[in-house]
PDB file of C-alpha atoms in Angstrom:
ATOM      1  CA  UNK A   2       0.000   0.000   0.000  1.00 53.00           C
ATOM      2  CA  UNK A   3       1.509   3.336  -1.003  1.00 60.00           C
ATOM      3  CA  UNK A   4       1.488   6.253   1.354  1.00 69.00           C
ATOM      4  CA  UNK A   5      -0.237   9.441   0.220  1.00 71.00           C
ATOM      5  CA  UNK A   6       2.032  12.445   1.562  1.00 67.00           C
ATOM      6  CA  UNK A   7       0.272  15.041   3.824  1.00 68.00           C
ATOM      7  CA  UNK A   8      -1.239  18.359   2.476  1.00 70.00           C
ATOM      8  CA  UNK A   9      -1.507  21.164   4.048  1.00 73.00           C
ATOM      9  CA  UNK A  10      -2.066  24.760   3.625  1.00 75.00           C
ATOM     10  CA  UNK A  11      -0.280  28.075   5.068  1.00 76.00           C
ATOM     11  CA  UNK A  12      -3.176  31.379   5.137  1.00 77.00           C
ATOM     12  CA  UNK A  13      -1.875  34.461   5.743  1.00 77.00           C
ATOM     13  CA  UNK A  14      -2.880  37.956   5.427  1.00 76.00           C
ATOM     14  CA  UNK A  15      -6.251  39.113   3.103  1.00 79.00           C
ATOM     15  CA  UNK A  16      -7.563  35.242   2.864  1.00 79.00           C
ATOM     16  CA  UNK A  17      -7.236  34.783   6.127  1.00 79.00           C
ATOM     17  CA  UNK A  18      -9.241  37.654   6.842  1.00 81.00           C
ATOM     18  CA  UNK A  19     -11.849  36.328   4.194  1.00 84.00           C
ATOM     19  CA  UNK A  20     -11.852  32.776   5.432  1.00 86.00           C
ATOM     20  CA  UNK A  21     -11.765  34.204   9.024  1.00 86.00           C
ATOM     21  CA  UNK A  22     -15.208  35.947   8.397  1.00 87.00           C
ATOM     22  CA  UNK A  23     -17.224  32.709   6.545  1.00 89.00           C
ATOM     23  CA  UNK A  24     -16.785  30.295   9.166  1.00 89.00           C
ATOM     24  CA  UNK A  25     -19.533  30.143  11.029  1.00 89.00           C
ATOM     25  CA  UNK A  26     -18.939  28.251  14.808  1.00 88.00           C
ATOM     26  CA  UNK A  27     -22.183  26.953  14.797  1.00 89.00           C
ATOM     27  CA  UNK A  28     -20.723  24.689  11.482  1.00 91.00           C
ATOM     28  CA  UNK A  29     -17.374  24.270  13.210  1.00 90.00           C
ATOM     29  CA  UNK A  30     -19.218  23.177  15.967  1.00 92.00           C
ATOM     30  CA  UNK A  31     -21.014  20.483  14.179  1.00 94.00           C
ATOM     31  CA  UNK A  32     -18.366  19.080  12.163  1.00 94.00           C
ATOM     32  CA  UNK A  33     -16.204  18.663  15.381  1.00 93.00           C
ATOM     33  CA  UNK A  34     -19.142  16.954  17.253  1.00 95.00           C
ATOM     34  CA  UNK A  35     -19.919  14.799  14.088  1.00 96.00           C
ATOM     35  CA  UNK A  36     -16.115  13.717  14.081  1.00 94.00           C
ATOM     36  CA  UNK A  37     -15.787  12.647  17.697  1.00 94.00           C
ATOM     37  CA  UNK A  38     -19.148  11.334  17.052  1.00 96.00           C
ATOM     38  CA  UNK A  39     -18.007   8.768  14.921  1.00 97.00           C
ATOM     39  CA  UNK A  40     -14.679   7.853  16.253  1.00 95.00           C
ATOM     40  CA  UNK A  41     -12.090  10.519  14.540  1.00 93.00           C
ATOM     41  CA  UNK A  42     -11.227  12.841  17.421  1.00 92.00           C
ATOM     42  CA  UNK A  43      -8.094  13.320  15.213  1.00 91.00           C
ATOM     43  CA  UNK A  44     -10.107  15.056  12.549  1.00 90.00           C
ATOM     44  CA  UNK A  45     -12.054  16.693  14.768  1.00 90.00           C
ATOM     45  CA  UNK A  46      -8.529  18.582  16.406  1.00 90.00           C
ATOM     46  CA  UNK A  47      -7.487  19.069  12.949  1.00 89.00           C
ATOM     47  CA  UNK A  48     -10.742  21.228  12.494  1.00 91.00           C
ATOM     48  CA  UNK A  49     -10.616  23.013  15.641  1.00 91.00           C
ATOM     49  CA  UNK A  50      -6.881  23.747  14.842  1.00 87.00           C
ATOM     50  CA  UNK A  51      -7.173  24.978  11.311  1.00 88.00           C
ATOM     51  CA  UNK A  52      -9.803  27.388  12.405  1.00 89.00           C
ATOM     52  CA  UNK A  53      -7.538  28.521  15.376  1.00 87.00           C
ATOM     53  CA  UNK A  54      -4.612  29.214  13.459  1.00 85.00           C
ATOM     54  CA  UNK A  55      -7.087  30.901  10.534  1.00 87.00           C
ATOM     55  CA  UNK A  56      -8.397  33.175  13.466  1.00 87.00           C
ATOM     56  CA  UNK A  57      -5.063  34.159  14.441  1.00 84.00           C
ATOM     57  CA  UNK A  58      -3.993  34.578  11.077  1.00 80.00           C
ATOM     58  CA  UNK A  59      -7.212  36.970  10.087  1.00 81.00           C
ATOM     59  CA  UNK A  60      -5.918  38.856  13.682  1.00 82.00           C
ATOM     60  CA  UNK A  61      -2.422  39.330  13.036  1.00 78.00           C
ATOM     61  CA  UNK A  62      -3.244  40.670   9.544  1.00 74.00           C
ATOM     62  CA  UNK A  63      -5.970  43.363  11.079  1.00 76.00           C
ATOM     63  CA  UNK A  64      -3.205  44.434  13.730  1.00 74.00           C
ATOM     64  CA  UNK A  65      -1.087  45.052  10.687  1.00 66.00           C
ATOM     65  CA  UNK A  66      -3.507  46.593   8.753  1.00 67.00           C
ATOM     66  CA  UNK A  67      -4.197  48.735  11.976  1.00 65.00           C
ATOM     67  CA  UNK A  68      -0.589  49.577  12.659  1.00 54.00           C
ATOM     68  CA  UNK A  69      -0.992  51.698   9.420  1.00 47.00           C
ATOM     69  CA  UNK A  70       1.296  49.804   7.283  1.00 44.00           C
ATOM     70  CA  UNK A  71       1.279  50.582   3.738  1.00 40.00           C
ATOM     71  CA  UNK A  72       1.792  47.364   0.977  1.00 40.00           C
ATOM     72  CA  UNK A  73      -1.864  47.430  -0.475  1.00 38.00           C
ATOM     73  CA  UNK A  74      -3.206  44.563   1.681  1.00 38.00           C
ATOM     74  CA  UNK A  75      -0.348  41.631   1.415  1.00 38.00           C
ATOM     75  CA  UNK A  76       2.269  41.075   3.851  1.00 41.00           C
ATOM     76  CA  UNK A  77       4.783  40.341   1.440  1.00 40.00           C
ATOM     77  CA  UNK A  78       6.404  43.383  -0.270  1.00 37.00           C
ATOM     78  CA  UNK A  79       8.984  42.881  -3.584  1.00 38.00           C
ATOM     79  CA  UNK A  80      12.603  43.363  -2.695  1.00 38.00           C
ATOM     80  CA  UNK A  81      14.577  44.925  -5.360  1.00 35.00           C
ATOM     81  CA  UNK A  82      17.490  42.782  -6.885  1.00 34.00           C
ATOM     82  CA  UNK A  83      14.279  39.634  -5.876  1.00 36.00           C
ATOM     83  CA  UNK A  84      11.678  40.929  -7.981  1.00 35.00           C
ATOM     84  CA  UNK A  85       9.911  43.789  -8.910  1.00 30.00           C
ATOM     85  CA  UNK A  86       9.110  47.223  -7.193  1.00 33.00           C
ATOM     86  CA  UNK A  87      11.023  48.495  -3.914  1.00 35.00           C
ATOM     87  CA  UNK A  88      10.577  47.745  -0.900  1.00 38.00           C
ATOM     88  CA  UNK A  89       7.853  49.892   1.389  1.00 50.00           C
ATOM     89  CA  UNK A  90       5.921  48.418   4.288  1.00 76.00           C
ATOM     90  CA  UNK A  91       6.999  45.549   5.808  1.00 81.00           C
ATOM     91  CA  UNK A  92       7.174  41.746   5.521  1.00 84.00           C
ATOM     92  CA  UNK A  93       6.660  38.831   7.195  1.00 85.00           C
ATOM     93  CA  UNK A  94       9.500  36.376   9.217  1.00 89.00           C
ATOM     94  CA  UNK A  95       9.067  34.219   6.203  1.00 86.00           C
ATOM     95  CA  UNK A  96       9.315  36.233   3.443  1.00 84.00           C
ATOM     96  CA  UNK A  97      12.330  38.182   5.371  1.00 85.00           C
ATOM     97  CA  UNK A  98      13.904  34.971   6.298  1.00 85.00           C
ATOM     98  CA  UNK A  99      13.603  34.070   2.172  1.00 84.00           C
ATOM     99  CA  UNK A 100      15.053  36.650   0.772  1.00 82.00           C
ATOM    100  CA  UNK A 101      17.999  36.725   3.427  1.00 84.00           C
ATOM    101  CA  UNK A 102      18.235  32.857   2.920  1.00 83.00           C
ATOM    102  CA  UNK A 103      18.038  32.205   6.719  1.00 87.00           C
ATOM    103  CA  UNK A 104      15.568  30.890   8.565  1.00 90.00           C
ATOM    104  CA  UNK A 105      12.679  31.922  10.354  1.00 90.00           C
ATOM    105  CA  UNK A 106      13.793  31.910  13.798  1.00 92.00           C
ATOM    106  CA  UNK A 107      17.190  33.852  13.014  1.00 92.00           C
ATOM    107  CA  UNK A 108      15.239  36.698  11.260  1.00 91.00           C
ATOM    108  CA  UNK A 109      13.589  36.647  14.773  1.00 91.00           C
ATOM    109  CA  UNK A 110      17.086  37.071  16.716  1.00 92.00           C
ATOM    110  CA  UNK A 111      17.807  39.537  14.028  1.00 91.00           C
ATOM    111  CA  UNK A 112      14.952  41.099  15.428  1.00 92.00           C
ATOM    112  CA  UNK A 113      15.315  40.801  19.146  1.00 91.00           C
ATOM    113  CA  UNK A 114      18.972  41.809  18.657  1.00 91.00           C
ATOM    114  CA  UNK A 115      17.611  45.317  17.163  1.00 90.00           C
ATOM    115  CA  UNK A 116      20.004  44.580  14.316  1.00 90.00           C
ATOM    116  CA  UNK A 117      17.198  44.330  11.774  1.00 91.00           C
ATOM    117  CA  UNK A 118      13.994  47.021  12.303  1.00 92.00           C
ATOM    118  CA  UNK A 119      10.746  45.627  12.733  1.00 91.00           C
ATOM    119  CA  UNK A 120       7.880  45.008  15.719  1.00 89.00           C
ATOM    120  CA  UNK A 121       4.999  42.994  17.036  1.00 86.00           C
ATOM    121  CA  UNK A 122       1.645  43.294  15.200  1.00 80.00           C
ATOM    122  CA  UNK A 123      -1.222  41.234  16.161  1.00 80.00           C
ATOM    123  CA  UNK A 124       1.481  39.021  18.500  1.00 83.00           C
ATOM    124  CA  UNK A 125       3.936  37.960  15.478  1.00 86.00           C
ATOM    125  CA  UNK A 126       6.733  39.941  14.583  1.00 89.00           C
ATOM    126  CA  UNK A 127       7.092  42.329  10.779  1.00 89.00           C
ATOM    127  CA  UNK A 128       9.510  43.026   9.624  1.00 90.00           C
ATOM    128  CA  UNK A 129      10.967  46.740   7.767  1.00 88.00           C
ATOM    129  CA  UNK A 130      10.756  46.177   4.115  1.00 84.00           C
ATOM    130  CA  UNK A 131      12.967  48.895   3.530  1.00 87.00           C
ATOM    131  CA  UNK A 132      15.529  47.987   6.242  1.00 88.00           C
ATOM    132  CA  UNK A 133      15.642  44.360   4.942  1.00 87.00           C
ATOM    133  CA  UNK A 134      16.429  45.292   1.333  1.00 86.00           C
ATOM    134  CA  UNK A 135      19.519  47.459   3.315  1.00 86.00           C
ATOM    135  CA  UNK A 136      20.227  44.014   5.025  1.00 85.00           C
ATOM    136  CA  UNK A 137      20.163  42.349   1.680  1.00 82.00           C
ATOM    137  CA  UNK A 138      22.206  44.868   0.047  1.00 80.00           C
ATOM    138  CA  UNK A 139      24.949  44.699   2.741  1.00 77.00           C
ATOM    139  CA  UNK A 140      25.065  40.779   2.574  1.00 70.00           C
ATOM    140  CA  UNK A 141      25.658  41.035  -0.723  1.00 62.00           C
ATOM    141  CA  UNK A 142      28.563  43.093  -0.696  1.00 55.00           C
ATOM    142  CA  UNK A 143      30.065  41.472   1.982  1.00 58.00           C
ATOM    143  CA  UNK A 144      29.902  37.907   0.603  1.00 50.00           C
TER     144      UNK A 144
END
């Protein structure tokens, strides 16, 4: 028997928000009791973690959207010399941690350490688009 690999998705930003606002608890509600109902607990935590992580998604994005950011409704802002446009706004760990070619967690020491500008919106840290592409440009010249 072959093994099917796992899917998942990652929701950030503007669908988040728009998932965030059609789910209904009253059908999360059901689905979870129909799941333990018939045996799969395991789906039913899936459920009741998507939609948690969703929620918190759809709330970090409205914190950022709050915090008067500008990028036009995406947390993810072009970095010259890695696409298009200039950077303005900020970015998300990920996308910061991409285009530096680290990983998430360092852009977070980066962070902590005050060595690369950015703060907490809706409990997750962005990052300064426009000090990132000066983080880029220095690692470039120095490597």
């Amino acid at each position: 028997m072959s093994r099917r690999a796992l899917l998942g998705a990652h929701v950030q930003g503007p669908a988040a928000a728009w998932l965030s606002a059609r789910i209904h608890e009253s059908d999360v509600a059901a689905s979870v009791a129909h799941f333990r109902g018939v045996g799969r607990a395991d789906v039913a935590v899936s459920i009741e973690s998507a939609v948690a992580q969703i929620r918190e998604a759809a709330r970090a994005y409205d914190a950022w959207r709050g915090a008067g950011v500008s990028g036009g409704g995406s947390a993810e802002v072009p970095l010259s010399g890695r696409g298009a446009g200039s950077s303005r706004g900020v970015v998300d760990t990920s996308t910061a941690a991409a285009a530096l070619g680290v990983t998430e967690r360092r852009v977070r020491q980066l962070l902590e350490a005050e060595l690369l500008d950015g703060r907490k919106a809706g409990g997750r840290w962005v990052v300064d688009g426009e000090d990132l592409e000066r983080l880029c440009e220095d690692r470039r010249l120095t490597a």
